[in-house]
Each structure stands twice: as C-alpha cells, then as structure tokens.
C-alpha cells in the first residue's frame, strides 16, 4: 500500500499511472483483436497478415532502440512521448475513418510501431520519477505502476465481448483506440512538465549512437536479456495455448477461455501491488528465479489438468508467478543500464520481442513433435532454464 500512496502523492507518478491506464486501454482493445481485424475484417490471408505483423514488430524494435538512445542523449523525453501517443491516436483514427486495406497496412507497419514505443518510454519516465523516492521503495512503485497497465485488460475486454456479441462492427475498436490514445497524448501536451523542469535531474548523456549501441550489446547485458526473454517466453506461450487447451474438450467454448484468462489477469493485480515484501526478502534475481520455477510448474500441469474441472485451481498459481515475471524483469533490465534510462527501455522492447519469437518457436516445435502438451512442457523447460541461468549469472557476478 505504501507504493500506491507514493503514486497518489507524487504528481509525476500520478500522471504516469494515468498515461498507463489510457495507453493500457488502447493496447487492451487492439492487441487481442488485431489478427481478427486483419484476416476477417480486411480480408488478408494468414500469410499476408503474418508478414505485416513481422514488419511492424521489426520496425517497432528499431524505433524503441532509436527512441531510447536519442532521449538518453538529449534528455528530451516529453516530445518523444508526445510523438508516440500522436502516432498511435492518428493511426487508429486513420484506419477507423478510411476502412481500407491500405490504411491497415500503413498504420500497422509505420504508425503503430512508433506508437508502441510508448510502453517502454512510460517505464523510463516512471523510473526517473521514482528516483526521487527512497531506493527501497522504487521497485515496489514500478510494480504498482505496471499493475495499472493491467487494469484495462481486466475491465475492458469483457465490455468488448458484450459490444461485439451485440453486433457492433469490429472496426469500432479503432475508434475506441483513437480516443484512448488521444487521452494519453493530452497528458503529455497539457500536464507533463517540460524537459529540464522536472524534480529529477535528466540532462542527457550526450552519448553518440555507436557508443550507446555498444553498451546495449555488451555480452553481460545480452546474456541477462536472453535469460529474461526465456522466462517471458512462457507468458507468450500461455497466451497461445490457453484457448487451444481449454476448448480441446466437448462442452467448453470461448467463454470459458475468457473467464480463465480474466481470472489470471485479475489476480495478477493484487500480487503486483504486494510486490514490496517478497522483493525485500528475496531480491529481484532470486524472486525471478523462484517465480520462473512456479510458472514452469504451471505450464507443465496445464495441459494435463486442462480436460478436468480441477484446471480452475490453476489461475491463482499462474497469476502469482506471472505478477513477478511481468514486473520485476522490467526494472531489472533498467538496472542493467542504470545511467541510461532510455536504453533500459530499449532493452525492455528487445526482451519482449525475443520472448514473442521464442514463444512462437516453442509452440511450432512442440506441436510438430507431439502436440499442445509437448509445447507446454518445452515451454516449462525454457522458463525454468531462463530463471536458473539468470540466478547463476548473478551469483557469478557477485562472486
């Protein structure tokens, strides 16, 4: 609760929480329906949609790295956040108004990759704003901030389910996204302090692009990023497998999938808000490693229990581990680049992209070798290996 009180008392942190809430509404509305919009509404083939998605993901990573390096060098973070929010809002509005295939391609390949950099930018700003608080409170503050981003996924997705079931066109999602991201833009246009007028010092590093990229590519940094990507790949695999495992039995439908996913997401929030105590007891690396083992156990038993009613005891277990995996690695990555907060945000984007690719590769390999259960077991092994490898690297560094 101390973290929540700190956020409410600190105007900058309150503004970041508000931006996470509105940007979370944007992401929660768009991400689950992106493939349906591309394939069913605009009529792209699966292969064409995959190509659009891959191109957008690649550009999103390049944008995130570029924004991180540039904002570290100049210290001009407000304008970068404005640009990202404007790209997201105008891109969604363009698809909504044009209702054309060319607009979908242009927006998902050019506009949204810029807009999606806002996620890592907000974490960078949260880290800078939290730097004015005692060191022992900062990790809990960032975990609470991350919990705010999860709220729209719990609150908005059921609303969309009702609206779309009532016959509303899928295209309305882009209209809602435009409004949500316009609200995010308003935070940085009308309320966020100018660069140089914040309570924290952020003069800019002046570091050139080549030197900044060499820091990011340091073997110690890349090794730890790879370990965390292995842990986060379990989350990506869970998102792929949940619907397939739960509906692979008569009497189950998409409604059961929605209830299970909402239960996990909803339970993650209180666990995120209670992160201060386990962080203090275990430290970030041991907490990540323990949570990785718990999540690996969840993935291993999920396909075994999937056909039976006892599967409904699993959401609290998954939520407890996922709450750590979705929060603590983010400020751990930022700690790797402690003097370069923007570069730390770039590491978050890189780690998330690698995790997505690993999750897709594990799913492909597992289903090719045996099926959904095999994919889940391979994912469990990857998550456990990532957590244990990170603990070993940290122990070696300490020695």
Coordinates of C-alpha atoms in Angstrom, one line a residue:
X1 CA 0.0 0.0 0.0
X2 CA 3.0 2.3 0.5
X3 CA 3.6 2.2 -3.2
X4 CA 0.0 3.3 -4.0
X5 CA 0.3 6.1 -1.5
X6 CA 3.6 7.3 -3.0
X7 CA 2.0 7.3 -6.5
X8 CA -1.1 9.3 -5.3
X9 CA 1.1 11.9 -3.5
X10 CA 3.5 12.3 -6.4
X11 CA 2.1 14.3 -9.3
X12 CA 4.5 12.9 -11.8
X13 CA 3.9 9.3 -10.8
X14 CA 0.1 10.0 -10.8
X15 CA 0.4 11.3 -14.4
X16 CA 2.4 8.3 -15.5
X17 CA -0.2 6.0 -13.9
X18 CA -3.0 7.9 -15.8
X19 CA -1.0 7.5 -19.0
X20 CA -0.5 3.8 -18.4
X21 CA -4.3 3.5 -17.8
X22 CA -5.2 5.2 -21.1
X23 CA -2.4 3.5 -23.1
X24 CA -3.4 0.2 -21.5
X25 CA -7.0 0.8 -22.8
X26 CA -5.5 1.3 -26.3
X27 CA -3.5 -1.9 -26.1
X28 CA -6.2 -4.0 -24.4
X29 CA -8.7 -3.0 -27.1
X30 CA -6.4 -3.6 -30.1
X31 CA -3.9 -6.4 -29.3
X32 CA -6.5 -9.3 -28.8
X33 CA -8.4 -8.4 -31.9
X34 CA -5.5 -7.4 -34.3
X35 CA -5.5 -10.7 -36.1
X36 CA -9.3 -10.8 -36.5
X37 CA -9.3 -7.3 -37.9
X38 CA -6.6 -8.1 -40.4
X39 CA -7.9 -11.5 -41.5
X40 CA -11.7 -11.3 -41.1
X41 CA -12.5 -7.6 -41.5
X42 CA -9.9 -6.5 -44.1
X43 CA -9.6 -9.9 -45.8
X44 CA -5.8 -10.5 -45.6
X45 CA -4.6 -14.1 -45.9
X46 CA -2.9 -15.6 -42.9
X47 CA 0.5 -15.3 -44.6
X48 CA -0.1 -11.7 -45.6
X49 CA -1.1 -10.8 -42.0
X50 CA 1.9 -12.6 -40.7
X51 CA 4.2 -10.5 -43.0
X52 CA 2.5 -7.3 -41.9
X53 CA 2.9 -8.3 -38.2
X54 CA 6.5 -9.2 -38.7
X55 CA 7.4 -6.0 -40.5
X56 CA 5.6 -4.0 -37.8
X57 CA 7.4 -5.9 -35.0
X58 CA 10.8 -5.4 -36.5
X59 CA 10.3 -1.6 -37.0
X60 CA 8.9 -1.4 -33.5
X61 CA 12.1 -2.7 -32.1
X62 CA 14.2 -0.4 -34.2
X63 CA 12.0 2.6 -33.1
X64 CA 12.3 1.6 -29.4
X65 CA 16.1 1.4 -29.6
X66 CA 16.3 4.6 -31.5
X67 CA 14.0 6.5 -29.2
X68 CA 15.8 5.1 -26.1
X69 CA 19.3 6.2 -27.4
X70 CA 18.1 9.6 -28.7
X71 CA 16.2 10.5 -25.5
X72 CA 19.2 9.4 -23.4
X73 CA 21.5 11.6 -25.5
X74 CA 19.3 14.7 -25.5
X75 CA 17.1 14.4 -22.4
X76 CA 14.0 15.4 -24.4
X77 CA 11.6 12.8 -23.3
X78 CA 8.3 14.8 -23.3
X79 CA 8.4 15.3 -27.1
X80 CA 9.2 11.6 -27.7
X81 CA 6.2 10.6 -25.6
X82 CA 4.0 13.1 -27.5
X83 CA 5.2 11.7 -30.9
X84 CA 4.4 8.1 -29.8
X85 CA 1.0 9.0 -28.5
X86 CA 0.2 11.1 -31.6
X87 CA 1.3 8.2 -33.9
X88 CA -1.0 5.8 -32.0
X89 CA -4.0 8.1 -32.0
X90 CA -3.7 9.3 -35.6
X91 CA -3.0 5.8 -36.9
X92 CA -6.1 4.3 -35.2
X93 CA -8.2 7.2 -36.4
X94 CA -7.0 6.7 -40.0
X95 CA -8.0 3.0 -40.1
X96 CA -11.4 3.8 -38.5
X97 CA -12.1 6.6 -41.0
X98 CA -10.7 5.1 -44.1
X99 CA -11.8 1.5 -43.5
X100 CA -9.4 0.3 -46.2
X101 CA -6.8 -2.3 -46.6
X102 CA -4.1 0.2 -47.5
X103 CA -4.8 2.1 -44.2
X104 CA -4.4 -1.1 -42.2
X105 CA -1.0 -1.8 -43.8
X106 CA 0.3 1.7 -43.5
X107 CA -0.8 2.1 -39.9
X108 CA 0.4 -1.3 -38.6
X109 CA 3.8 -1.1 -40.4
X110 CA 4.5 2.6 -39.8
X111 CA 2.3 4.4 -37.3
X112 CA 1.8 1.7 -34.6
X113 CA 5.4 0.7 -34.3
X114 CA 6.1 4.3 -33.3
X115 CA 3.1 4.4 -31.0
X116 CA 4.0 1.1 -29.3
X117 CA 7.3 2.6 -28.1
X118 CA 5.3 4.5 -25.6
X119 CA 5.1 1.4 -23.3
X120 CA 8.9 1.4 -22.7
X121 CA 9.0 5.2 -22.6
X122 CA 6.5 5.2 -19.8
X123 CA 8.6 2.8 -17.8
X124 CA 11.6 5.0 -18.4
X125 CA 9.7 8.0 -17.1
X126 CA 8.4 6.0 -14.1
X127 CA 12.0 5.1 -13.2
X128 CA 13.1 8.7 -13.4
X129 CA 10.1 9.9 -11.3
X130 CA 10.6 7.1 -8.8
X131 CA 14.3 8.2 -8.4
X132 CA 13.1 11.0 -6.1
X133 CA 11.9 8.4 -3.6
X134 CA 13.9 6.2 -1.2
X135 CA 15.8 3.4 -3.0
X136 CA 14.0 0.6 -1.1
X137 CA 10.6 1.9 -2.4
X138 CA 11.4 2.3 -6.1
X139 CA 10.9 -1.3 -7.2
X140 CA 7.5 -1.6 -5.5
X141 CA 6.5 1.7 -7.1
X142 CA 7.3 0.5 -10.5
X143 CA 5.5 -2.8 -9.9
X144 CA 2.4 -0.8 -8.8
X145 CA 2.7 1.3 -12.0
X146 CA 2.8 -1.9 -14.1
X147 CA -0.3 -3.1 -12.3
X148 CA -2.2 -0.1 -13.5
X149 CA -1.4 -1.1 -17.1
X150 CA -3.1 -4.5 -16.4
X151 CA -6.4 -3.0 -15.2
X152 CA -7.8 -2.2 -18.7
X153 CA -7.2 -5.8 -19.8
X154 CA -9.5 -7.0 -16.9
X155 CA -12.1 -4.2 -17.2
X156 CA -12.3 -3.5 -21.0
X157 CA -12.1 -6.9 -22.6
X158 CA -15.4 -8.1 -21.1
X159 CA -17.0 -4.9 -22.3
X160 CA -15.8 -5.5 -25.9
X161 CA -17.1 -9.1 -25.7
X162 CA -20.6 -7.8 -24.9
X163 CA -20.4 -5.0 -27.5
X164 CA -19.2 -7.2 -30.3
X165 CA -21.6 -10.0 -29.4
X166 CA -24.4 -7.5 -29.8
X167 CA -23.5 -7.0 -33.4
X168 CA -21.2 -3.9 -33.3
X169 CA -18.6 -3.9 -36.2
X170 CA -15.0 -4.8 -35.4
X171 CA -13.9 -1.5 -36.9
X172 CA -15.2 0.3 -33.8
X173 CA -12.2 -1.0 -32.0
X174 CA -10.0 1.5 -33.9
X175 CA -12.3 4.4 -32.9
X176 CA -12.0 3.5 -29.3
X177 CA -8.2 3.1 -29.6
X178 CA -8.0 6.6 -31.2
X179 CA -9.9 8.1 -28.2
X180 CA -7.8 6.3 -25.6
X181 CA -4.5 7.3 -27.1
X182 CA -5.7 10.9 -27.6
X183 CA -6.2 10.9 -23.9
X184 CA -2.7 9.7 -23.4
X185 CA -1.5 12.5 -25.7
X186 CA -3.4 15.0 -23.7
X187 CA -1.4 14.0 -20.6
X188 CA 1.9 15.0 -22.2
X189 CA 0.6 18.0 -24.0
X190 CA -1.3 19.7 -21.1
X191 CA 0.1 18.2 -17.9
X192 CA 3.6 16.8 -18.1
X193 CA 6.4 19.2 -17.1
X194 CA 8.8 20.5 -19.7
X195 CA 12.1 18.8 -20.0
X196 CA 14.6 20.3 -17.6
X197 CA 11.8 21.4 -15.2
X198 CA 11.2 18.0 -13.6
X199 CA 12.1 17.3 -10.0
X200 CA 14.7 14.7 -11.1
X201 CA 17.9 15.5 -13.0
X202 CA 18.0 14.3 -16.6
X203 CA 20.4 16.4 -18.6
X204 CA 21.1 13.8 -21.3
X205 CA 24.2 11.7 -21.7
X206 CA 25.5 13.2 -25.0
X207 CA 26.5 9.6 -25.9
X208 CA 26.7 9.0 -29.7
X209 CA 24.7 6.3 -31.4
X210 CA 27.7 3.9 -31.8
X211 CA 28.8 4.1 -28.2
X212 CA 25.2 3.7 -26.9
X213 CA 24.7 0.6 -29.1
X214 CA 28.0 -0.9 -27.9
X215 CA 26.8 -0.5 -24.3
X216 CA 23.5 -2.3 -25.2
X217 CA 25.3 -5.1 -27.0
X218 CA 27.7 -5.8 -24.1
X219 CA 27.9 -9.6 -23.5
X220 CA 26.8 -9.4 -19.9
X221 CA 23.8 -7.3 -20.8
X222 CA 22.8 -9.6 -23.8
X223 CA 23.2 -12.7 -21.7
X224 CA 20.9 -11.5 -19.0
X225 CA 18.4 -10.2 -21.5
X226 CA 18.4 -13.6 -23.2
X227 CA 17.7 -15.3 -19.8
X228 CA 14.8 -13.0 -19.1
X229 CA 13.4 -13.5 -22.7
X230 CA 13.3 -17.2 -21.9
X231 CA 11.3 -16.6 -18.8
X232 CA 8.9 -14.2 -20.5
X233 CA 8.5 -16.6 -23.4
X234 CA 6.4 -18.7 -21.0
X235 CA 3.8 -15.9 -20.9
X236 CA 3.7 -15.7 -24.7
X237 CA 3.3 -19.5 -24.9
X238 CA 0.5 -19.4 -22.3
X239 CA -1.3 -16.8 -24.5
X240 CA -1.1 -19.1 -27.5
X241 CA -2.0 -22.3 -25.7
X242 CA -4.8 -21.3 -23.4
X243 CA -7.7 -21.2 -25.9
X244 CA -6.4 -24.4 -27.6
X245 CA -6.1 -26.4 -24.4
X246 CA -9.3 -25.3 -22.7
X247 CA -11.5 -25.8 -25.8
X248 CA -10.0 -29.2 -26.7
X249 CA -12.9 -30.8 -24.9
X250 CA -16.6 -31.0 -25.5
X251 CA -18.7 -28.5 -23.6
X252 CA -16.0 -25.8 -23.4
X253 CA -16.1 -22.7 -25.6
X254 CA -14.5 -19.3 -26.0
X255 CA -16.5 -18.1 -22.9
X256 CA -14.5 -20.5 -20.7
X257 CA -11.3 -19.2 -22.2
X258 CA -12.3 -15.6 -21.5
X259 CA -13.2 -16.5 -17.9
X260 CA -9.9 -18.3 -17.3
X261 CA -7.8 -15.5 -18.9
X262 CA -9.7 -12.8 -17.0
X263 CA -9.2 -14.7 -13.7
X264 CA -5.4 -14.9 -14.2
X265 CA -5.2 -11.3 -15.3
X266 CA -7.4 -10.1 -12.5
X267 CA -5.4 -12.0 -9.8
X268 CA -2.1 -10.6 -11.1
X269 CA -3.0 -7.1 -10.0
X270 CA -3.1 -7.7 -6.2
X271 CA 0.0 -9.8 -6.4
X272 CA 1.7 -6.9 -8.3
X273 CA 0.6 -4.4 -5.6
X274 CA 2.1 -6.7 -2.9
X275 CA 5.5 -7.0 -4.5
X276 CA 7.4 -4.9 -1.9
X277 CA 7.6 -7.7 0.7
X278 CA 8.9 -10.5 -1.5
X279 CA 11.4 -8.2 -3.2
X280 CA 12.8 -7.1 0.2
X281 CA 13.0 -10.8 1.3
X282 CA 14.5 -12.4 -1.8
X283 CA 15.9 -9.6 -4.0
X284 CA 15.0 -9.3 -7.7
X285 CA 17.0 -12.2 -9.1
X286 CA 16.0 -14.9 -6.7
X287 CA 12.4 -13.7 -6.9
X288 CA 12.5 -14.0 -10.7
X289 CA 14.1 -17.5 -10.4
X290 CA 11.6 -18.8 -7.9
X291 CA 8.7 -17.4 -9.9
X292 CA 10.1 -18.9 -13.1
X293 CA 10.1 -22.3 -11.4
X294 CA 6.5 -21.8 -10.3
X295 CA 5.4 -20.7 -13.7
X296 CA 7.2 -23.7 -15.3
X297 CA 5.3 -26.0 -13.0
X298 CA 2.0 -24.3 -14.1
X299 CA 2.8 -24.8 -17.8
X300 CA 3.8 -28.4 -17.2
X301 CA 0.5 -29.3 -15.5
X302 CA -1.8 -27.1 -17.5
X303 CA -2.3 -29.5 -20.4
X304 CA -2.6 -32.4 -18.0
X305 CA -5.4 -30.8 -15.9
X306 CA -6.9 -29.0 -18.9
X307 CA -9.7 -31.5 -19.6
X308 CA -10.8 -31.7 -16.0
X309 CA -12.7 -29.3 -13.7
X310 CA -9.6 -29.1 -11.4
X311 CA -8.0 -26.9 -14.0
X312 CA -9.8 -24.0 -12.3
X313 CA -7.4 -24.1 -9.4
X314 CA -4.6 -23.0 -11.6
X315 CA -5.3 -19.3 -12.1
X316 CA -4.0 -18.2 -8.7
X317 CA -0.8 -20.1 -9.2
X318 CA -0.3 -18.7 -12.7
X319 CA -1.2 -15.2 -11.5
X320 CA 1.2 -15.3 -8.6
X321 CA 4.2 -16.2 -10.8
X322 CA 3.1 -14.0 -13.7
X323 CA 2.8 -11.0 -11.5
X324 CA 6.6 -11.2 -10.8
X325 CA 7.6 -12.2 -14.4
X326 CA 5.6 -9.2 -15.8
X327 CA 7.1 -6.6 -13.4
X328 CA 10.4 -7.4 -11.8
X329 CA 12.3 -8.2 -15.0
X330 CA 11.4 -4.7 -16.3
X331 CA 13.2 -2.8 -13.6
X332 CA 16.0 -5.4 -13.6
X333 CA 16.6 -4.6 -17.2
X334 CA 16.6 -0.9 -16.5
X335 CA 19.1 -1.5 -13.7
X336 CA 21.4 -3.1 -16.2
X337 CA 21.6 0.3 -17.9
X338 CA 21.2 2.4 -14.7
X339 CA 22.8 5.5 -16.2
X340 CA 20.9 5.2 -19.4
X341 CA 17.2 5.0 -18.6
X342 CA 16.2 5.3 -22.2
X343 CA 18.5 2.4 -23.2
X344 CA 16.9 0.4 -20.4
X345 CA 13.6 1.0 -22.1
X346 CA 15.1 -0.3 -25.3
X347 CA 16.2 -3.5 -23.5
X348 CA 12.6 -4.0 -22.4
X349 CA 11.4 -3.8 -26.0
X350 CA 14.2 -6.1 -27.2
X351 CA 13.4 -8.6 -24.4
X352 CA 9.7 -8.6 -25.2
X353 CA 10.3 -9.2 -29.0
X354 CA 12.7 -12.0 -28.4
X355 CA 10.2 -13.6 -25.9
X356 CA 7.5 -13.4 -28.6
X357 CA 9.7 -15.1 -31.1
X358 CA 10.8 -17.8 -28.6
X359 CA 7.2 -18.4 -27.6
X360 CA 6.2 -18.9 -31.3
X361 CA 9.2 -21.1 -32.0
X362 CA 8.5 -23.3 -28.9
X363 CA 4.8 -23.7 -30.0
X364 CA 5.9 -24.7 -33.5
X365 CA 8.4 -27.2 -32.3
X366 CA 6.2 -28.7 -29.6
X367 CA 3.2 -29.1 -31.9
X368 CA 5.4 -30.6 -34.6
X369 CA 6.9 -33.1 -32.1
X370 CA 3.8 -34.1 -30.2
X371 CA 1.0 -31.6 -29.7
X372 CA -0.1 -28.9 -27.3
X373 CA 1.2 -30.8 -24.2
X374 CA 4.6 -31.2 -25.7
X375 CA 4.7 -27.5 -26.5
X376 CA 3.7 -26.6 -22.9
X377 CA 6.4 -28.9 -21.5
X378 CA 9.1 -27.5 -23.8
X379 CA 8.0 -24.0 -22.6
X380 CA 8.2 -25.1 -19.0
X381 CA 11.8 -26.2 -19.5
X382 CA 12.7 -22.9 -21.2
X383 CA 11.2 -20.8 -18.4
X384 CA 12.9 -22.8 -15.7
X385 CA 16.2 -22.7 -17.6
X386 CA 16.0 -19.0 -18.1
X387 CA 15.3 -18.3 -14.4
X388 CA 18.1 -20.6 -13.2
X389 CA 20.6 -19.3 -15.7
X390 CA 19.9 -15.7 -14.6
X391 CA 20.4 -16.7 -10.9
X392 CA 23.7 -18.4 -11.9
X393 CA 24.9 -15.3 -13.8
X394 CA 24.1 -13.1 -10.9
X395 CA 25.8 -15.4 -8.4
X396 CA 28.9 -15.4 -10.6
X397 CA 28.9 -11.6 -10.9
X398 CA 28.6 -11.3 -7.1
X399 CA 31.5 -13.7 -6.6

